[in-house]
Short mmCIF file of C-alpha atoms (C1' of nucleotides) in Angstrom, two decimals:
data_model
loop_
_atom_site.label_atom_id
_atom_site.label_comp_id
_atom_site.label_asym_id
_atom_site.label_seq_id
_atom_site.Cartn_x
_atom_site.Cartn_y
_atom_site.Cartn_z
CA MET A 1 101.67 42.53 47.76
CA ARG A 2 105.13 42.20 47.96
CA GLY A 3 105.75 38.27 48.64
CA GLN A 4 102.36 38.36 49.96
CA ILE A 5 100.36 34.75 49.43
CA GLU A 6 97.07 35.53 47.78
CA PHE A 7 94.38 33.47 49.14
CA SER A 8 91.50 33.46 47.04
CA LEU A 9 89.12 31.15 47.93
CA ASP A 10 85.91 29.42 46.27
CA ALA A 11 84.12 27.38 48.83
CA GLY A 12 81.28 26.38 46.30
CA SER A 13 83.83 24.87 43.85
CA GLY A 14 83.65 21.61 45.20
CA VAL A 15 87.11 21.57 45.58
CA PRO A 16 88.29 21.06 49.45
CA VAL A 17 89.42 24.52 51.05
CA TYR A 18 92.39 22.80 52.75
CA ARG A 19 93.88 21.90 48.77
CA GLN A 20 93.01 25.49 47.60
CA ILE A 21 94.97 26.88 50.57
CA ILE A 22 97.77 24.09 49.65
CA LYS A 23 97.91 25.13 45.94
CA HIS A 24 97.85 28.81 46.38
CA ILE A 25 101.05 27.85 48.78
CA GLU A 26 102.44 25.56 46.66
CA ASN A 27 101.87 28.16 43.53
CA ALA A 28 103.72 30.66 45.53
CA VAL A 29 106.45 28.87 46.17
CA LEU A 30 106.97 27.59 42.68
CA SER A 31 106.78 31.21 41.19
CA GLY A 32 109.52 32.47 43.62
CA ARG A 33 107.10 34.69 45.66
CA VAL A 34 108.22 33.37 48.71
CA LYS A 35 111.48 31.74 49.37
CA ALA A 36 113.26 29.31 51.76
CA GLY A 37 112.83 30.16 55.42
CA ASP A 38 109.99 32.68 54.91
CA GLN A 39 107.24 32.28 57.46
CA LEU A 40 103.85 31.67 56.70
CA PRO A 41 100.91 33.02 58.23
CA THR A 42 100.35 31.62 61.84
CA ILE A 43 97.62 29.14 61.90
CA ARG A 44 95.20 31.06 63.93
CA ALA A 45 95.87 34.75 62.26
CA LEU A 46 95.12 32.93 58.82
CA ALA A 47 92.09 31.36 60.23
CA THR A 48 90.53 34.72 61.18
CA GLU A 49 91.42 36.45 57.78
CA LEU A 50 90.22 33.52 55.72
CA LYS A 51 87.39 33.14 58.41
CA LEU A 52 87.71 29.47 58.59
CA ASN A 53 88.41 27.10 61.41
CA PRO A 54 92.13 26.61 62.51
CA ASN A 55 92.06 22.95 61.95
CA THR A 56 91.60 23.55 58.44
CA ILE A 57 94.30 25.47 58.01
CA ALA A 58 96.16 23.10 60.34
CA LYS A 59 95.37 20.46 57.96
CA ALA A 60 96.85 22.23 54.75
CA TYR A 61 100.02 23.17 56.34
CA ASN A 62 100.17 19.51 57.95
CA GLU A 63 99.99 18.43 54.63
CA LEU A 64 102.57 20.47 53.04
CA GLU A 65 105.02 19.63 55.45
CA ILE A 66 104.50 15.96 54.66
CA ARG A 67 105.16 16.59 51.25
CA GLY A 68 108.52 18.53 52.19
CA VAL A 69 107.31 21.98 51.12
CA VAL A 70 107.16 23.58 54.77
CA LEU A 71 108.88 22.99 58.09
CA THR A 72 107.02 23.52 61.37
CA GLN A 73 108.42 24.32 64.57
CA ALA A 74 105.73 24.01 67.08
CA GLY A 75 106.06 27.36 69.12
CA SER A 76 107.81 29.37 66.60
CA GLY A 77 105.58 29.21 63.46
CA THR A 78 105.50 27.18 60.10
CA PHE A 79 108.44 28.14 57.35
CA ILE A 80 109.07 27.30 53.83
CA SER A 81 111.52 24.40 53.66
CA GLY A 82 114.58 25.05 51.92
CA LYS A 83 115.42 21.83 50.55
CA CYS A 84 112.15 20.53 49.04
CA PRO A 85 113.33 18.30 45.98
CA GLU A 86 109.71 18.98 44.47
CA PHE A 87 110.01 22.61 43.81
CA ASN A 88 112.73 22.89 41.30
CA GLU A 89 112.54 24.63 37.66
CA GLY A 90 111.03 21.49 36.41
CA GLU A 91 108.34 21.25 38.46
CA HIS A 92 107.48 25.10 37.78
CA SER A 93 107.16 24.54 34.10
CA LYS A 94 105.00 21.07 34.65
CA LYS A 95 102.57 23.03 36.48
CA VAL A 96 102.75 25.63 33.93
CA PHE A 97 102.12 23.10 30.98
CA GLU A 98 99.04 21.38 32.70
CA THR A 99 97.06 24.47 33.63
CA VAL A 100 97.58 25.58 30.28
CA GLU A 101 96.76 22.31 28.84
CA ARG A 102 93.73 22.20 31.21
CA PHE A 103 92.56 25.68 30.09
CA LEU A 104 92.56 25.12 26.66
CA ARG A 105 90.92 21.83 26.80
CA GLU A 106 87.98 23.54 28.80
CA MET A 107 87.79 26.36 26.13
CA ASN A 108 87.70 23.47 23.24
CA GLU A 109 84.97 22.00 25.13
CA LEU A 110 83.39 25.77 24.79
CA GLY A 111 83.51 26.01 21.35
CA PHE A 112 87.03 27.60 20.63
CA ASP A 113 89.98 26.08 19.03
CA ARG A 114 93.42 27.49 19.90
CA CYS A 115 93.68 30.44 17.72
CA ALA A 116 90.35 31.74 18.96
CA VAL A 117 91.66 31.29 22.86
CA VAL A 118 94.56 33.14 21.76
CA ASP A 119 92.22 36.03 19.74
CA LEU A 120 90.08 36.14 22.56
CA LEU A 121 93.20 36.74 25.41
CA GLU A 122 94.31 39.74 22.91
CA LYS A 123 91.04 41.47 23.61
CA GLN A 124 88.91 40.17 26.44
CA PRO A 125 89.14 43.20 29.12
CA GLY A 126 89.67 41.70 32.73
CA ASN A 127 91.06 42.68 35.72
CA GLU A 128 94.66 43.31 35.00
CA ASN A 129 96.63 40.30 35.48
CA MET B 1 84.14 12.92 17.87
CA ARG B 2 80.40 13.34 16.00
CA GLY B 3 78.76 15.38 18.46
CA GLN B 4 79.83 13.00 21.30
CA ILE B 5 80.26 14.60 24.67
CA GLU B 6 83.58 14.01 25.95
CA PHE B 7 84.03 13.11 29.56
CA SER B 8 87.30 13.71 31.21
CA LEU B 9 87.13 13.08 34.60
CA ASP B 10 89.87 13.80 36.99
CA ALA B 11 89.20 11.14 39.88
CA GLY B 12 92.03 13.26 42.27
CA SER B 13 90.99 16.76 41.58
CA GLY B 14 88.73 16.90 44.44
CA VAL B 15 85.80 17.86 42.07
CA PRO B 16 82.94 15.58 42.88
CA VAL B 17 82.72 13.40 39.60
CA TYR B 18 79.22 13.84 39.57
CA ARG B 19 79.74 17.41 39.25
CA GLN B 20 82.34 16.89 36.34
CA ILE B 21 79.94 15.43 34.48
CA ILE B 22 77.29 18.18 34.79
CA LYS B 23 80.12 20.58 33.62
CA HIS B 24 80.91 18.19 30.59
CA ILE B 25 77.04 18.03 29.73
CA GLU B 26 76.83 21.89 29.95
CA ASN B 27 79.67 22.35 28.02
CA ALA B 28 78.36 20.84 24.99
CA VAL B 29 75.34 22.27 25.39
CA LEU B 30 76.75 25.69 25.59
CA SER B 31 79.05 25.28 22.69
CA GLY B 32 76.21 23.61 20.48
CA ARG B 33 77.61 20.42 20.21
CA VAL B 34 74.53 18.70 21.28
CA LYS B 35 71.21 20.27 20.75
CA ALA B 36 67.73 20.26 21.79
CA GLY B 37 66.35 16.66 21.60
CA ASP B 38 69.39 14.71 21.04
CA GLN B 39 69.78 11.63 23.77
CA LEU B 40 71.95 11.17 26.25
CA PRO B 41 74.15 8.12 26.32
CA THR B 42 72.20 5.61 28.89
CA ILE B 43 72.84 5.73 32.85
CA ARG B 44 74.32 2.15 32.24
CA ALA B 45 75.99 2.75 29.42
CA LEU B 46 77.87 5.87 30.40
CA ALA B 47 78.25 4.17 33.81
CA THR B 48 80.07 1.55 31.82
CA GLU B 49 82.10 3.30 29.68
CA LEU B 50 83.75 5.84 32.58
CA LYS B 51 83.88 2.74 34.97
CA LEU B 52 81.73 4.73 37.59
CA ASN B 53 78.76 3.49 39.62
CA PRO B 54 75.57 4.12 37.76
CA ASN B 55 74.59 6.12 40.87
CA THR B 56 77.00 8.68 40.15
CA ILE B 57 75.64 8.88 36.56
CA ALA B 58 72.38 8.81 37.74
CA LYS B 59 73.02 12.07 40.43
CA ALA B 60 74.61 13.91 37.61
CA TYR B 61 71.49 13.62 34.84
CA ASN B 62 68.80 13.85 38.03
CA GLU B 63 70.81 17.28 38.75
CA LEU B 64 70.84 18.26 35.23
CA GLU B 65 66.83 17.33 34.89
CA ILE B 66 66.06 19.83 38.06
CA ARG B 67 68.08 22.52 36.36
CA GLY B 68 65.97 21.73 33.31
CA VAL B 69 68.76 20.94 30.82
CA VAL B 70 67.97 17.79 30.36
CA LEU B 71 64.09 15.65 30.16
CA THR B 72 64.17 12.24 31.43
CA GLN B 73 61.31 9.68 29.81
CA ALA B 74 60.85 6.97 31.56
CA GLY B 75 61.62 3.96 29.37
CA SER B 76 63.02 5.71 26.65
CA GLY B 77 65.98 7.90 27.88
CA THR B 78 67.54 11.33 28.76
CA PHE B 79 67.21 13.97 26.47
CA ILE B 80 68.60 17.63 26.21
CA SER B 81 65.80 19.92 26.94
CA GLY B 82 64.72 22.90 24.41
CA LYS B 83 63.32 25.17 26.33
CA CYS B 84 66.04 25.57 29.37
CA PRO B 85 66.16 29.29 30.02
CA GLU B 86 69.62 28.94 31.31
CA PHE B 87 71.55 27.88 28.41
CA ASN B 88 71.43 30.99 25.94
CA GLU B 89 74.24 33.46 24.50
CA GLY B 90 74.55 35.24 27.57
CA GLU B 91 75.21 31.99 29.81
CA HIS B 92 77.79 30.78 27.13
CA SER B 93 79.47 34.24 27.27
CA LYS B 94 79.72 34.49 31.13
CA LYS B 95 80.91 30.63 31.36
CA VAL B 96 83.89 31.85 28.72
CA PHE B 97 84.34 35.00 30.65
CA GLU B 98 85.04 32.94 33.66
CA THR B 99 87.22 30.01 32.60
CA VAL B 100 89.77 32.79 31.26
CA GLU B 101 89.51 35.04 34.25
CA ARG B 102 90.13 31.79 36.64
CA PHE B 103 92.90 30.89 34.13
CA LEU B 104 94.88 34.36 34.31
CA ARG B 105 94.46 34.20 38.13
CA GLU B 106 96.04 31.11 38.05
CA MET B 107 98.86 31.92 35.29
CA ASN B 108 99.24 35.18 37.64
CA GLU B 109 99.88 33.01 40.64
CA LEU B 110 102.35 31.06 38.43
CA GLY B 111 104.26 34.25 37.50
CA PHE B 112 102.75 35.09 33.98
CA ASP B 113 101.19 38.08 33.56
CA ARG B 114 98.65 38.69 30.81
CA CYS B 115 101.25 39.59 27.95
CA ALA B 116 103.48 36.46 28.96
CA VAL B 117 100.22 34.19 28.96
CA VAL B 118 99.52 35.35 25.35
CA ASP B 119 103.52 34.70 24.24
CA LEU B 120 103.22 31.35 25.94
CA LEU B 121 100.01 30.48 23.78
CA GLU B 122 101.24 31.48 20.94
CA LYS B 123 104.33 28.94 21.27
CA GLN B 124 103.50 26.12 23.58
CA PRO B 125 103.14 23.03 21.63
CA GLY B 126 100.39 20.73 22.64
CA ASN B 127 97.53 18.33 21.81
CA GLU B 128 95.80 20.28 18.99
CA ASN B 129 92.99 21.69 21.14
CA MET C 1 95.60 -13.62 64.17
CA ARG C 2 96.10 -14.84 60.80
CA GLY C 3 97.33 -11.40 59.11
CA GLN C 4 95.22 -9.44 61.04
CA ILE C 5 97.33 -6.17 62.42
CA GLU C 6 97.65 -6.15 65.90
CA PHE C 7 97.12 -2.45 67.44
CA SER C 8 98.44 -2.33 70.70
CA LEU C 9 98.16 1.51 72.00
CA ASP C 10 99.60 3.05 74.69
CA ALA C 11 97.84 6.43 75.44
CA GLY C 12 100.47 7.40 78.28
CA SER C 13 103.26 6.95 76.18
CA GLY C 14 103.76 10.38 74.52
CA VAL C 15 103.84 9.14 71.24
CA PRO C 16 100.48 10.57 69.68
CA VAL C 17 98.35 7.62 68.98
CA TYR C 18 97.45 8.32 65.46
CA ARG C 19 101.50 7.70 65.23
CA GLN C 20 101.30 4.54 67.10
CA ILE C 21 98.75 3.16 64.26
CA ILE C 22 100.67 4.36 61.58
CA LYS C 23 103.76 2.28 63.18
CA HIS C 24 101.43 -0.92 63.66
CA ILE C 25 100.30 -0.65 60.29
CA GLU C 26 103.74 0.22 58.70
CA ASN C 27 105.19 -2.92 60.36
CA ALA C 28 102.39 -5.09 59.28
CA VAL C 29 103.34 -4.29 55.70
CA LEU C 30 106.92 -4.28 56.48
CA SER C 31 107.16 -7.83 57.88
CA GLY C 32 104.41 -8.94 55.04
CA ARG C 33 101.58 -9.63 57.53
CA VAL C 34 99.61 -7.80 55.12
CA LYS C 35 99.98 -7.62 51.23
CA ALA C 36 99.01 -5.45 48.89
CA GLY C 37 95.13 -4.96 48.13
CA ASP C 38 94.12 -6.09 51.84
CA GLN C 39 91.61 -4.00 53.31
CA LEU C 40 92.52 -2.14 56.55
CA PRO C 41 89.56 -2.25 59.15
CA THR C 42 87.18 0.67 58.26
CA ILE C 43 87.75 4.26 60.06
CA ARG C 44 84.49 3.54 62.22
CA ALA C 45 85.17 0.04 62.82
CA LEU C 46 88.48 0.29 64.25
CA ALA C 47 87.80 3.49 66.21
CA THR C 48 85.23 1.34 67.76
CA GLU C 49 87.62 -1.22 68.58
CA LEU C 50 90.41 1.10 69.81
CA LYS C 51 87.56 3.08 71.73
CA LEU C 52 88.96 6.36 69.65
CA ASN C 53 87.49 9.13 67.76
CA PRO C 54 86.89 8.17 64.09
CA ASN C 55 89.02 11.28 63.04
CA THR C 56 92.01 9.59 64.90
CA ILE C 57 92.21 6.90 62.67
CA ALA C 58 91.20 9.10 59.49
CA LYS C 59 94.24 11.17 60.35
CA ALA C 60 96.52 8.04 60.13
CA TYR C 61 95.12 6.48 57.48
CA ASN C 62 95.32 9.79 55.50
CA GLU C 63 99.20 10.22 56.68
CA LEU C 64 99.91 6.66 55.13
CA GLU C 65 97.79 7.86 51.78
CA ILE C 66 100.08 10.54 51.27
CA ARG C 67 103.10 8.50 52.03
CA GLY C 68 101.65 6.17 49.45
CA VAL C 69 101.20 2.89 51.79
CA VAL C 70 97.63 2.68 51.30
CA LEU C 71 95.27 3.49 48.81
CA THR C 72 91.62 5.09 50.09
CA GLN C 73 88.55 4.30 47.81
CA ALA C 74 85.88 7.00 49.69
CA GLY C 75 82.98 4.67 49.88
CA SER C 76 84.25 1.55 49.53
CA GLY C 77 87.38 1.45 52.10
CA THR C 78 91.21 1.60 52.52
CA PHE C 79 93.45 -0.76 50.84
CA ILE C 80 97.40 -1.43 51.22
CA SER C 81 98.83 -0.08 48.27
CA GLY C 82 100.69 -2.30 45.73
CA LYS C 83 103.23 0.21 44.44
CA CYS C 84 104.53 1.88 47.56
CA PRO C 85 108.20 2.56 46.97
CA GLU C 86 109.35 2.74 50.42
CA PHE C 87 108.26 -0.43 51.55
CA ASN C 88 110.63 -2.99 50.21
CA GLU C 89 113.60 -5.16 51.72
CA GLY C 90 115.69 -2.52 52.30
CA GLU C 91 113.14 -0.36 54.48
CA HIS C 92 112.75 -3.53 56.61
CA SER C 93 116.48 -4.10 57.31
CA LYS C 94 116.56 -0.78 58.10
CA LYS C 95 113.90 -0.55 61.08
CA VAL C 96 115.27 -3.55 62.09
CA PHE C 97 118.85 -2.02 62.74
CA GLU C 98 117.36 0.77 64.06
CA THR C 99 115.18 -1.08 66.34
CA VAL C 100 117.87 -3.04 67.71
CA GLU C 101 120.21 -0.15 68.01
CA ARG C 102 117.60 2.22 70.12
CA PHE C 103 117.09 -0.68 72.21
CA LEU C 104 120.86 -1.34 72.75
CA ARG C 105 121.58 2.21 73.54
CA GLU C 106 118.36 2.37 76.16
CA MET C 107 119.71 -1.24 77.87
CA ASN C 108 123.28 0.67 77.83
CA GLU C 109 121.68 3.48 79.87
CA LEU C 110 120.38 1.17 82.46
CA GLY C 111 123.54 -0.40 82.51
CA PHE C 112 123.57 -3.45 80.43
CA ASP C 113 126.31 -3.93 77.84
CA ARG C 114 125.47 -5.99 74.69
CA CYS C 115 126.94 -9.38 76.18
CA ALA C 116 124.57 -8.75 79.31
CA VAL C 117 121.44 -8.09 76.86
CA VAL C 118 122.38 -11.30 75.18
CA ASP C 119 122.44 -13.44 78.47
CA LEU C 120 119.08 -11.30 79.69
CA LEU C 121 117.22 -12.58 76.32
CA GLU C 122 118.26 -15.90 76.61
CA LYS C 123 117.11 -15.96 80.46
CA GLN C 124 114.17 -13.59 81.19
CA PRO C 125 110.96 -15.34 80.92
CA GLY C 126 108.01 -13.35 79.15
CA ASN C 127 105.23 -13.86 76.85
CA GLU C 128 106.58 -15.83 74.12
CA ASN C 129 107.10 -13.23 71.49
CA MET D 1 132.25 9.73 80.07
CA ARG D 2 133.09 10.07 83.61
CA GLY D 3 129.65 9.69 85.05
CA GLN D 4 127.80 12.32 82.95
CA ILE D 5 124.71 11.70 81.42
CA GLU D 6 124.27 11.03 77.90
CA PHE D 7 121.05 13.07 76.52
CA SER D 8 120.71 11.42 72.95
CA LEU D 9 117.41 13.40 72.04
CA ASP D 10 114.99 12.56 68.74
CA ALA D 11 113.07 15.73 68.34
CA GLY D 12 110.94 14.32 65.65
CA SER D 13 109.75 10.91 67.91
CA GLY D 14 106.65 12.65 69.00
CA VAL D 15 107.92 12.17 72.61
CA PRO D 16 108.31 15.37 74.34
CA VAL D 17 111.74 16.39 74.61
CA TYR D 18 111.25 16.97 78.34
CA ARG D 19 109.94 14.04 79.08
CA GLN D 20 113.23 12.44 77.24
CA ILE D 21 115.08 14.09 79.51
CA ILE D 22 113.89 13.08 82.42
CA LYS D 23 114.00 9.37 81.30
CA HIS D 24 117.97 9.71 80.74
CA ILE D 25 118.37 11.05 84.02
CA GLU D 26 116.32 8.48 85.61
CA ASN D 27 118.10 5.95 83.84
CA ALA D 28 121.17 7.08 84.86
CA VAL D 29 120.42 7.13 88.56
CA LEU D 30 118.90 3.55 88.14
CA SER D 31 121.79 2.43 86.53
CA GLY D 32 124.27 3.82 89.20
CA ARG D 33 126.06 6.44 86.95
CA VAL D 34 124.88 9.26 89.15
CA LYS D 35 124.50 8.94 92.92
CA ALA D 36 122.41 10.86 95.70
CA GLY D 37 124.63 14.18 95.92
CA ASP D 38 125.94 14.41 92.68
CA GLN D 39 125.04 17.55 90.87
CA LEU D 40 122.98 17.85 87.74
CA PRO D 41 124.20 20.51 85.15
CA THR D 42 122.89 23.87 85.60
CA ILE D 43 119.47 24.69 83.61
CA ARG D 44 121.26 27.59 81.44
CA ALA D 45 124.42 24.96 80.74
CA LEU D 46 122.37 22.15 79.74
CA ALA D 47 119.77 24.32 77.36
CA THR D 48 123.05 25.62 75.60
CA GLU D 49 124.47 22.14 74.79
CA LEU D 50 121.28 20.57 73.79
CA LYS D 51 120.52 23.53 72.13
CA LEU D 52 116.70 23.65 73.74
CA ASN D 53 115.05 26.54 75.55
CA PRO D 54 115.46 26.72 79.25
CA ASN D 55 112.07 26.51 80.26
CA THR D 56 112.25 22.91 78.32
CA ILE D 57 115.18 22.22 80.62
CA ALA D 58 113.18 23.77 83.71
CA LYS D 59 109.96 21.90 83.32
CA ALA D 60 112.15 18.61 83.39
CA TYR D 61 113.89 19.40 86.51
CA ASN D 62 110.81 20.67 87.92
CA GLU D 63 108.87 17.08 87.16
CA LEU D 64 112.02 15.22 88.51
CA GLU D 65 111.79 17.27 92.02
CA ILE D 66 108.10 16.59 92.19
CA ARG D 67 108.90 12.92 91.66
CA GLY D 68 111.93 13.17 94.31
CA VAL D 69 114.56 12.30 92.04
CA VAL D 70 116.24 15.61 92.38
CA LEU D 71 116.31 18.34 95.03
CA THR D 72 116.82 22.01 93.91
CA GLN D 73 118.77 24.45 96.18
CA ALA D 74 117.87 27.97 94.95
CA GLY D 75 121.23 29.61 94.26
CA SER D 76 123.23 26.54 94.20
CA GLY D 77 121.83 24.09 91.86
CA THR D 78 120.23 20.83 91.29
CA PHE D 79 121.09 17.79 92.83
CA ILE D 80 120.31 13.79 92.88
CA SER D 81 117.83 13.35 96.07
CA GLY D 82 119.15 10.38 98.26
CA LYS D 83 115.91 9.74 99.87
CA CYS D 84 113.95 8.76 96.64
CA PRO D 85 111.62 5.66 97.62
CA GLU D 86 111.20 5.27 93.89
CA PHE D 87 114.56 4.74 92.98
CA ASN D 88 115.74 1.23 94.49
CA GLU D 89 116.77 -2.09 92.87
CA GLY D 90 112.85 -3.18 92.11
CA GLU D 91 112.45 -0.15 90.00
CA HIS D 92 115.52 -0.84 88.20
CA SER D 93 114.34 -4.54 87.34
CA LYS D 94 111.11 -3.29 86.51
CA LYS D 95 112.11 -1.02 83.70
CA VAL D 96 114.36 -3.42 82.24
CA PHE D 97 112.00 -6.01 81.74
CA GLU D 98 109.31 -3.45 80.23
CA THR D 99 112.25 -1.94 77.93
CA VAL D 100 112.61 -5.42 76.87
CA GLU D 101 109.07 -6.55 76.59
CA ARG D 102 108.64 -3.38 74.40
CA PHE D 103 111.57 -4.33 72.29
CA LEU D 104 110.03 -8.03 71.83
CA ARG D 105 106.74 -6.99 70.88
CA GLU D 106 108.19 -4.53 68.28
CA MET D 107 111.03 -6.93 66.94
CA ASN D 108 107.75 -9.61 66.62
CA GLU D 109 105.64 -7.09 64.70
CA LEU D 110 108.53 -6.89 62.14
CA GLY D 111 108.93 -10.68 62.19
CA PHE D 112 111.47 -11.78 64.48
CA ASP D 113 110.48 -14.38 67.40
CA ARG D 114 112.54 -14.26 70.28
CA CYS D 115 114.99 -16.79 69.25
CA ALA D 116 115.66 -14.77 65.62
CA VAL D 117 116.25 -12.01 68.01
CA VAL D 118 118.92 -13.27 70.07
CA ASP D 119 120.41 -14.68 66.83
CA LEU D 120 120.55 -11.10 65.31
CA LEU D 121 121.72 -10.07 68.20
CA GLU D 122 124.98 -12.32 68.73
CA LYS D 123 125.70 -11.26 64.60
CA GLN D 124 124.99 -7.66 64.15
CA PRO D 125 127.48 -5.15 63.97
CA GLY D 126 126.76 -1.89 65.79
CA ASN D 127 128.28 0.73 67.93
CA GLU D 128 129.66 -1.14 70.84
CA ASN D 129 126.87 -0.55 73.17
"C1'" DG E 1 77.87 2.49 55.23
"C1'" DT E 2 82.39 4.06 53.24
"C1'" DG E 3 85.63 7.59 53.44
"C1'" DG E 4 86.33 13.10 53.47
"C1'" DT E 5 85.55 17.60 54.71
"C1'" DC E 6 84.69 21.07 58.31
"C1'" DT E 7 83.41 22.77 62.52
"C1'" DA E 8 83.85 23.70 67.97
"C1'" DG E 9 86.58 23.72 71.71
"C1'" DA E 10 89.59 21.12 75.06
"C1'" DC E 11 94.12 20.55 76.27
"C1'" DC E 12 99.17 19.97 75.80
"C1'" DA E 13 104.40 20.92 74.31
"C1'" DC E 14 107.14 24.23 73.65
"C1'" DA E 15 109.35 29.23 73.07
"C1'" DG F 1 101.86 33.10 71.38
"C1'" DT F 2 102.78 28.98 68.22
"C1'" DG F 3 101.70 24.52 66.33
"C1'" DG F 4 99.59 19.26 67.76
"C1'" DT F 5 96.42 16.31 69.41
"C1'" DC F 6 92.05 14.38 70.37
"C1'" DT F 7 87.22 14.40 70.79
"C1'" DA F 8 82.40 15.25 68.86
"C1'" DG F 9 79.42 15.80 65.68
"C1'" DA F 10 77.33 17.69 61.16
"C1'" DC F 11 76.83 17.17 56.49
"C1'" DC F 12 78.70 15.56 51.87
"C1'" DA F 13 80.31 12.26 47.76
"C1'" DC F 14 80.19 7.80 46.74
"C1'" DT F 15 79.26 2.38 46.54
#
DNA sequence: GTGGTCTAGACCACA
DNA sequence: GTGGTCTAGACCACT
């Protein structure tokens, strides 16, 4: 896997595919799996790999560029930006916190309090994430 | 809280609001917080409370009726159906499992393996869910 | 004209049409001709008026939303955002300054120094801008 | 400056770089800073100076040759053409007029009428163009 | 009827 | 071959 970005898309989730792509790339940056200067897959390559229309990928890359996460050089490719103000340690922590809170809220809805969740996590078998 | 269903909606998440409503109601059923025969809020009341267009609530209730989760009795209201085949113990477990897996996958993307997640959960302060 | 935004597009200029649209809207905001809460023309209406594909307008509006200039409410329309940090007095002055500098540079290339430009402007007839 | 052509390029403007180059050269001709027979920089030299791909320069020169502004003599270089029908006094005036009109239109959008523009130009400090 | 998403495909600018 | 722009058109979410 080595630095590769994993794109696990869920077409039926209601979340637009292009936003899922944005999220995966941002997460990869936030967790340090990709670094400033790294090249993203080309639009066409990723479109083929994910069986999507190139425009969908382009839309994701474009929004990332507007946000300052990536830099685009027409003719050569799309690269992780070095000077993105958003992607510092604080952002990472914040995203982790939000993810945990959302999860706990959902589990709570399903009848698990924090303790029960921890218990469950220590036992539930699963893919070895 | 008294058996009430909590509707925490996120307009910016990309997930259609009516699907978020469906999920909250289904979760309430799955976790036993509401039971067969319980009355749901009226469409207008819920629309007012959540500041949404009544059509949005109606769409959610309608979808839930199609799925057999609720029954609508014209003139009197919408009630949780007793004999919904989908909402048994198996469904609950499955949803819990999926929620946990999705969470672990996302945390993994953010650089936390299962162990780190458990550690975090035992420590991170938060609302007491 | 009263607050209307004028969209004078030049298809042959090399500047993407959607960027020209963005510029016209930003200028209208900067100069105070449109204010927070004002509704922009609908995507389809503007597309018809400018004889463009609705997607082109949508792209412009979308970028303006990402930049925080407008707010979009699916189903009801697109509105000027009230709390856009970019559009303050400083931004206006900066844009005016840049526009003047670019103009002087171009005129200089054409053989006019600052004095000659002022002379020209006091004399050249034209539309009464 | 010694008759040199100034190439101030703006990569982010949306205007193709090769068209910006064409414009600068045409302006230099129109304003008399370069004359028939003058040699343009070689493609490689200019590419190096402007940090562009030689193909981009070549495309600009090629277009200028098609328009009759320059002549390319294989093996010796690219020269300003003497008998270009387009580059007479009328062309110059027309370009000046258009530049002024475009500027006034943009300033008008920013809230300055012709008078205000003249006032501004007489006062605004700037590089001494 | 409003905006949003996605597809398919043509053509352009640039390396 | 890279990304960018624009068109055309289908379908969805929401007012």
